[in-house]
Amino acid sequence: MFSKSRIQEPGPKATEPAADVPVAKGSMDYASTTPKTKPPASVLSSDLTVTGNIKTSGDIQVEANVEGDIRAHLLTVGEQATIKGEIVADDIVINGRVIGRVRGLKVRLTSTARVEGDIIHKTIAIESGAHFEGSVQRQEDPLSNGKPAALAAPGAVDAV
């Protein structure tokens, strides 16, 4: 079952740590053992009413009613959701209702979308059946905090 000849083979064994890498007894190298997967999207369910701003660096799916601004990496607005406020994200998919400004690199309004407000985007897709009231403006960097020149009041000066 066991043989000494196997133990005396030169080079590190597959089950042994390399000689030049110290490993504490009982410790694991989590960087190599944990898969590098993206965390799942946060979900705000339809039974919620949220009053206030939401900010995440991850993905979020909103099925709730939200009164406030939302900032995320990927934002999906569910068919039954209503958002009253500004939404800003790299990638935005709107299936429900948004009342307020939309700013995103990629913005998609599906056939069930209802948007009342301006959309500032780098790329946009509007499916047949979507309802939209507002203006659409393309910008290279729609995520910047400054107001676009076309939407600023004439003669207005932004304080720095």
Coordinates of N, CA and C in Angstrom, one line a residue:
M1 N 0.8 -1.2 0.0 CA 0.0 0.0 0.0 C 0.9 1.3 0.0
F2 N 1.9 1.3 0.9 CA 2.8 2.5 0.9 C 4.2 1.9 0.5
S3 N 4.9 2.8 -0.2 CA 6.3 2.3 -0.5 C 7.3 3.5 -0.2
K4 N 8.5 3.2 0.3 CA 9.5 4.2 0.6 C 10.0 4.8 -0.7
S5 N 10.0 4.1 -1.8 CA 10.5 4.7 -3.0 C 9.7 5.9 -3.5
R6 N 8.5 5.9 -3.2 CA 7.7 7.1 -3.6 C 8.0 8.3 -2.7
I7 N 8.3 8.1 -1.5 CA 8.6 9.2 -0.6 C 9.9 9.8 -1.0
Q8 N 10.8 9.0 -1.5 CA 12.2 9.5 -1.8 C 12.3 10.1 -3.2
E9 N 11.2 10.3 -3.9 CA 11.3 10.9 -5.2 C 11.7 12.3 -5.1
P10 N 12.6 12.8 -6.0 CA 13.0 14.2 -5.9 C 11.9 15.2 -6.3
G11 N 12.0 16.4 -5.8 CA 11.0 17.5 -6.1 C 9.8 17.5 -5.2
P12 N 9.1 18.6 -5.1 CA 8.0 18.7 -4.2 C 6.8 17.8 -4.7
K13 N 6.1 17.3 -3.7 CA 4.9 16.5 -4.0 C 3.7 17.4 -4.2
A14 N 2.7 16.9 -4.9 CA 1.5 17.6 -5.2 C 0.8 18.0 -3.9
T15 N 0.9 17.2 -2.9 CA 0.2 17.5 -1.6 C 1.0 18.3 -0.7
E16 N 2.3 18.5 -1.0 CA 3.2 19.3 -0.1 C 3.3 20.7 -0.6
P17 N 3.4 21.7 0.4 CA 3.7 23.0 -0.1 C 5.1 23.1 -0.6
A18 N 5.3 24.1 -1.5 CA 6.7 24.3 -2.1 C 7.6 24.7 -0.9
A19 N 8.9 24.3 -1.0 CA 9.8 24.5 0.0 C 10.1 26.0 0.3
D20 N 10.0 26.9 -0.7 CA 10.3 28.3 -0.5 C 9.1 29.1 -0.1
V21 N 7.9 28.5 0.1 CA 6.8 29.3 0.5 C 6.4 28.8 1.9
P22 N 6.6 29.6 2.9 CA 6.2 29.2 4.2 C 4.7 29.2 4.4
V23 N 4.2 28.1 5.0 CA 2.7 28.0 5.2 C 2.5 27.6 6.7
A24 N 1.8 28.5 7.4 CA 1.5 28.2 8.8 C 0.7 26.9 8.9
K25 N 0.9 26.1 9.9 CA 0.2 24.9 10.2 C -1.3 25.2 10.3
G26 N -2.1 24.5 9.5 CA -3.5 24.7 9.6 C -4.1 25.8 8.8
S27 N -3.2 26.5 8.1 CA -3.7 27.6 7.2 C -3.9 27.2 5.8
M28 N -4.7 27.9 5.1 CA -5.0 27.6 3.7 C -4.7 28.8 2.9
D29 N -4.3 28.6 1.6 CA -4.1 29.7 0.7 C -5.4 30.0 0.0
Y30 N -6.2 30.9 0.6 CA -7.6 31.2 0.1 C -7.6 31.9 -1.2
A31 N -6.5 32.6 -1.6 CA -6.5 33.2 -2.9 C -6.5 32.2 -4.0
S32 N -5.9 31.0 -3.8 CA -5.9 30.0 -4.9 C -7.1 29.0 -4.7
T33 N -7.7 29.0 -3.6 CA -8.8 28.0 -3.4 C -10.2 28.6 -3.6
T34 N -10.4 29.9 -3.4 CA -11.7 30.5 -3.6 C -11.9 30.9 -5.0
P35 N -13.0 30.5 -5.6 CA -13.2 30.9 -7.0 C -13.4 32.4 -7.1
K36 N -13.0 33.0 -8.1 CA -13.1 34.5 -8.3 C -14.4 34.8 -9.1
T37 N -15.5 34.7 -8.4 CA -16.8 34.9 -9.0 C -17.3 36.2 -8.5
K38 N -18.2 36.8 -9.3 CA -18.8 38.1 -9.0 C -19.9 37.8 -8.0
P39 N -20.1 38.6 -6.9 CA -21.2 38.4 -6.0 C -22.5 38.6 -6.7
P40 N -23.6 37.9 -6.2 CA -24.9 38.0 -6.9 C -25.4 39.4 -6.7
A41 N -26.4 39.8 -7.6 CA -27.0 41.1 -7.5 C -27.8 41.2 -6.2
S42 N -27.8 42.4 -5.6 CA -28.7 42.7 -4.5 C -30.1 42.9 -5.1
V43 N -31.1 42.4 -4.4 CA -32.5 42.5 -4.9 C -33.3 43.2 -3.8
L44 N -34.0 44.3 -4.3 CA -35.0 44.9 -3.4 C -36.4 44.4 -3.9
S45 N -37.0 43.6 -3.1 CA -38.3 42.9 -3.5 C -39.4 43.9 -3.5
S46 N -40.5 43.4 -4.2 CA -41.7 44.2 -4.5 C -42.5 44.6 -3.3
D47 N -42.2 44.0 -2.1 CA -43.0 44.4 -0.9 C -42.3 45.5 -0.2
L48 N -41.2 46.1 -0.7 CA -40.5 47.1 0.0 C -40.9 48.5 -0.6
T49 N -40.8 49.5 0.3 CA -40.9 50.9 -0.1 C -39.7 51.6 0.5
V50 N -38.8 52.1 -0.3 CA -37.5 52.7 0.1 C -37.6 54.2 -0.1
T51 N -37.3 54.9 1.0 CA -37.2 56.3 1.0 C -35.8 56.7 1.3
G52 N -35.0 57.2 0.4 CA -33.6 57.5 0.6 C -32.8 57.1 -0.6
N53 N -31.5 57.5 -0.6 CA -30.6 57.2 -1.7 C -30.0 55.8 -1.5
I54 N -29.7 55.1 -2.6 CA -29.0 53.8 -2.6 C -27.8 53.9 -3.4
K55 N -26.6 53.5 -2.8 CA -25.4 53.5 -3.6 C -24.7 52.2 -3.4
T56 N -24.2 51.6 -4.5 CA -23.5 50.3 -4.4 C -22.5 50.3 -5.6
S57 N -21.4 49.6 -5.4 CA -20.4 49.4 -6.5 C -20.7 48.1 -7.2
G58 N -21.7 47.4 -6.8 CA -22.1 46.1 -7.4 C -23.4 46.3 -8.2
D59 N -24.0 45.1 -8.4 CA -25.3 45.1 -9.2 C -26.5 45.1 -8.3
I60 N -27.6 45.7 -8.8 CA -28.8 45.7 -8.0 C -30.0 45.5 -8.9
Q61 N -31.0 44.8 -8.4 CA -32.2 44.6 -9.1 C -33.3 45.2 -8.2
V62 N -34.0 46.1 -8.8 CA -35.1 46.8 -8.0 C -36.4 46.4 -8.5
E63 N -37.2 45.8 -7.6 CA -38.6 45.4 -7.8 C -39.5 46.3 -6.9
A64 N -38.9 47.1 -6.1 CA -39.6 47.9 -5.0 C -40.0 49.2 -5.6
N65 N -40.6 50.0 -4.7 CA -40.9 51.4 -4.9 C -39.8 52.2 -4.2
V66 N -39.1 53.0 -4.9 CA -38.0 53.8 -4.4 C -38.2 55.3 -4.6
E67 N -38.1 56.1 -3.5 CA -38.1 57.5 -3.6 C -36.7 58.0 -3.2
G68 N -35.8 58.2 -4.2 CA -34.5 58.6 -3.9 C -33.6 58.2 -5.1
D69 N -32.4 58.6 -5.1 CA -31.4 58.4 -6.1 C -30.8 57.0 -6.0
I70 N -30.4 56.4 -7.1 CA -29.8 55.1 -7.1 C -28.5 55.2 -7.9
R71 N -27.4 54.7 -7.3 CA -26.1 54.6 -8.1 C -25.6 53.2 -7.9
A72 N -25.2 52.6 -9.1 CA -24.8 51.2 -9.1 C -23.9 50.9 -10.3
H73 N -23.4 49.7 -10.3 CA -22.7 49.3 -11.5 C -23.6 48.8 -12.6
L74 N -24.5 47.9 -12.2 CA -25.6 47.4 -13.1 C -26.9 47.5 -12.4
L75 N -27.8 48.2 -13.0 CA -29.1 48.4 -12.4 C -30.2 47.9 -13.3
T76 N -31.0 47.0 -12.7 CA -32.2 46.5 -13.4 C -33.4 46.9 -12.7
V77 N -34.3 47.6 -13.4 CA -35.6 48.1 -12.8 C -36.6 47.1 -13.2
G78 N -37.2 46.4 -12.3 CA -38.3 45.4 -12.6 C -39.6 46.0 -13.1
E79 N -40.4 45.2 -13.7 CA -41.6 45.6 -14.3 C -42.6 46.3 -13.3
Q80 N -42.6 45.8 -12.1 CA -43.6 46.4 -11.1 C -42.9 47.5 -10.3
A81 N -41.7 47.8 -10.5 CA -40.9 48.8 -9.8 C -41.2 50.2 -10.2
T82 N -41.2 51.2 -9.3 CA -41.3 52.6 -9.6 C -40.1 53.3 -8.8
I83 N -39.4 54.1 -9.6 CA -38.3 54.8 -9.0 C -38.5 56.3 -9.3
K84 N -38.6 57.1 -8.2 CA -38.7 58.5 -8.3 C -37.4 59.1 -7.8
G85 N -36.5 59.5 -8.8 CA -35.2 60.0 -8.5 C -34.3 59.7 -9.6
E86 N -33.1 60.2 -9.5 CA -32.1 60.0 -10.5 C -31.4 58.6 -10.4
I87 N -31.2 58.0 -11.5 CA -30.5 56.7 -11.5 C -29.2 56.9 -12.3
V88 N -28.1 56.4 -11.8 CA -26.8 56.5 -12.4 C -26.1 55.1 -12.3
A89 N -25.7 54.5 -13.5 CA -25.1 53.2 -13.5 C -24.3 53.1 -14.8
D90 N -23.4 52.1 -14.8 CA -22.7 51.8 -16.0 C -23.7 51.2 -17.0
D91 N -24.5 50.3 -16.5 CA -25.4 49.5 -17.4 C -26.8 49.6 -16.7
I92 N -27.8 50.0 -17.5 CA -29.1 50.2 -16.9 C -30.1 49.5 -17.8
V93 N -31.0 48.7 -17.2 CA -32.1 48.0 -18.0 C -33.3 48.4 -17.2
I94 N -34.2 49.1 -18.0 CA -35.5 49.5 -17.4 C -36.7 48.7 -17.9
N95 N -37.3 48.0 -17.0 CA -38.5 47.3 -17.4 C -39.8 47.9 -16.8
G96 N -39.6 48.7 -15.7 CA -40.6 49.4 -15.0 C -40.7 50.8 -15.2
R97 N -41.1 51.6 -14.1 CA -41.3 53.0 -14.2 C -40.2 53.8 -13.5
V98 N -39.7 54.8 -14.2 CA -38.7 55.7 -13.7 C -39.2 57.2 -13.9
I99 N -39.2 57.9 -12.8 CA -39.6 59.3 -12.9 C -38.3 60.1 -12.4
G100 N -37.6 60.6 -13.3 CA -36.3 61.3 -13.0 C -35.3 61.1 -14.0
R101 N -34.1 61.7 -13.9 CA -33.1 61.6 -14.8 C -32.4 60.2 -14.8
V102 N -32.0 59.8 -16.0 CA -31.3 58.5 -16.1 C -29.9 58.8 -16.8
R103 N -28.8 58.4 -16.1 CA -27.5 58.6 -16.7 C -26.8 57.2 -16.7
G104 N -26.3 56.8 -17.8 CA -25.7 55.5 -17.9 C -24.8 55.3 -19.2
L105 N -23.8 54.5 -19.1 CA -23.0 54.2 -20.3 C -23.9 53.4 -21.3
K106 N -24.6 52.4 -20.8 CA -25.5 51.6 -21.7 C -26.9 51.7 -21.0
V107 N -27.8 52.2 -21.8 CA -29.2 52.3 -21.2 C -30.1 51.5 -22.2
R108 N -31.0 50.7 -21.6 CA -31.9 49.9 -22.4 C -33.3 50.0 -21.8
L109 N -34.2 50.5 -22.6 CA -35.6 50.6 -22.2 C -36.4 49.4 -22.9
T110 N -36.9 48.5 -22.1 CA -37.6 47.3 -22.7 C -39.0 47.8 -23.1
S111 N -39.8 46.9 -23.7 CA -41.1 47.2 -24.1 C -42.1 47.6 -23.0
T112 N -41.7 47.2 -21.8 CA -42.6 47.5 -20.6 C -42.1 48.8 -19.9
A113 N -41.1 49.4 -20.3 CA -40.5 50.6 -19.6 C -41.4 51.8 -19.7
R114 N -41.4 52.6 -18.7 CA -42.2 53.9 -18.6 C -41.2 54.9 -18.0
V115 N -40.7 55.8 -18.8 CA -39.7 56.8 -18.3 C -40.2 58.2 -18.5
E116 N -40.2 59.0 -17.4 CA -40.5 60.4 -17.5 C -39.3 61.1 -17.0
G117 N -38.4 61.6 -17.9 CA -37.2 62.3 -17.5 C -36.2 62.2 -18.6
D118 N -35.1 63.0 -18.4 CA -34.1 63.0 -19.4 C -33.2 61.8 -19.3
I119 N -32.7 61.3 -20.4 CA -31.7 60.2 -20.5 C -30.4 60.7 -21.1
I120 N -29.3 60.5 -20.3 CA -28.0 60.9 -20.8 C -27.2 59.6 -20.8
H121 N -26.7 59.3 -22.0 CA -26.1 57.9 -22.3 C -24.9 58.0 -23.2
K122 N -24.2 56.9 -23.2 CA -23.2 56.7 -24.3 C -23.8 55.8 -25.4
T123 N -24.5 54.8 -25.0 CA -25.3 54.0 -26.0 C -26.7 53.7 -25.4
I124 N -27.7 53.7 -26.3 CA -29.1 53.5 -25.9 C -29.8 52.6 -26.8
A125 N -30.7 51.8 -26.2 CA -31.6 50.9 -27.0 C -33.0 51.1 -26.4
I126 N -34.0 51.4 -27.3 CA -35.4 51.6 -26.9 C -36.2 50.6 -27.7
E127 N -36.8 49.6 -27.0 CA -37.6 48.6 -27.7 C -39.0 49.2 -28.0
S128 N -39.6 48.6 -29.0 CA -40.9 49.0 -29.4 C -41.9 48.7 -28.3
G129 N -42.8 49.7 -28.0 CA -43.7 49.6 -26.9 C -43.3 50.4 -25.6
A130 N -42.0 50.8 -25.5 CA -41.6 51.6 -24.4 C -42.2 53.0 -24.4
H131 N -42.6 53.5 -23.3 CA -43.1 54.9 -23.2 C -42.0 55.8 -22.6
F132 N -41.7 56.9 -23.3 CA -40.6 57.8 -22.9 C -41.0 59.2 -23.1
E133 N -40.9 60.0 -22.0 CA -41.2 61.4 -22.1 C -40.0 62.2 -21.6
G134 N -39.3 62.9 -22.4 CA -38.1 63.6 -22.0 C -37.1 63.8 -23.2
S135 N -35.9 64.2 -22.9 CA -34.9 64.4 -23.9 C -33.9 63.3 -23.8
V136 N -33.2 63.0 -24.9 CA -32.1 62.1 -24.9 C -30.9 62.8 -25.4
Q137 N -29.8 62.6 -24.7 CA -28.5 63.2 -25.0 C -27.4 62.2 -24.9
R138 N -26.6 62.1 -26.0 CA -25.4 61.2 -26.0 C -24.2 62.0 -25.4
Q139 N -23.5 61.4 -24.5 CA -22.2 62.0 -24.0 C -21.2 60.9 -23.9
E140 N -19.9 61.2 -24.1 CA -18.9 60.2 -23.9 C -18.8 59.8 -22.5
D141 N -19.0 60.7 -21.5 CA -18.9 60.3 -20.1 C -20.2 60.7 -19.4
P142 N -21.3 60.0 -19.6 CA -22.5 60.4 -18.9 C -22.6 60.2 -17.4
L143 N -21.5 59.5 -16.9 CA -21.5 59.3 -15.4 C -20.9 60.5 -14.6
S144 N -20.3 61.4 -15.3 CA -19.7 62.6 -14.6 C -20.8 63.3 -13.9
N145 N -20.4 63.9 -12.8 CA -21.4 64.6 -11.9 C -21.9 66.0 -12.5
G146 N -21.1 66.5 -13.4 CA -21.4 67.9 -13.9 C -22.7 67.8 -14.8
K147 N -23.4 68.9 -14.8 CA -24.6 68.9 -15.7 C -24.1 69.1 -17.2
P148 N -24.7 68.5 -18.1 CA -24.3 68.7 -19.5 C -24.6 70.1 -19.9
A149 N -23.8 70.7 -20.8 CA -23.9 72.1 -21.2 C -25.3 72.4 -21.7
A150 N -25.9 71.5 -22.5 CA -27.2 71.7 -23.1 C -28.3 71.8 -22.1
L151 N -28.2 71.2 -20.9 CA -29.2 71.2 -19.9 C -29.0 72.3 -18.9
A152 N -27.9 72.9 -18.9 CA -27.6 74.0 -17.9 C -28.4 75.3 -18.3
A153 N -28.8 76.1 -17.4 CA -29.5 77.3 -17.7 C -28.6 78.3 -18.4
P154 N -29.1 79.1 -19.3 CA -28.3 80.0 -20.0 C -27.7 81.0 -19.0
G155 N -26.5 81.3 -19.1 CA -25.8 82.3 -18.3 C -25.5 81.8 -16.9
A156 N -25.9 80.5 -16.6 CA -25.6 80.0 -15.2 C -24.2 79.6 -15.1
V157 N -23.7 79.8 -13.9 CA -22.3 79.5 -13.6 C -22.3 78.5 -12.4
D158 N -21.6 77.4 -12.6 CA -21.5 76.4 -11.5 C -20.5 76.8 -10.5
A159 N -20.8 76.8 -9.3 CA -19.8 77.1 -8.2 C -18.8 75.9 -8.0
V160 N -17.6 76.3 -7.8 CA -16.6 75.2 -7.6 C -16.2 75.1 -6.2

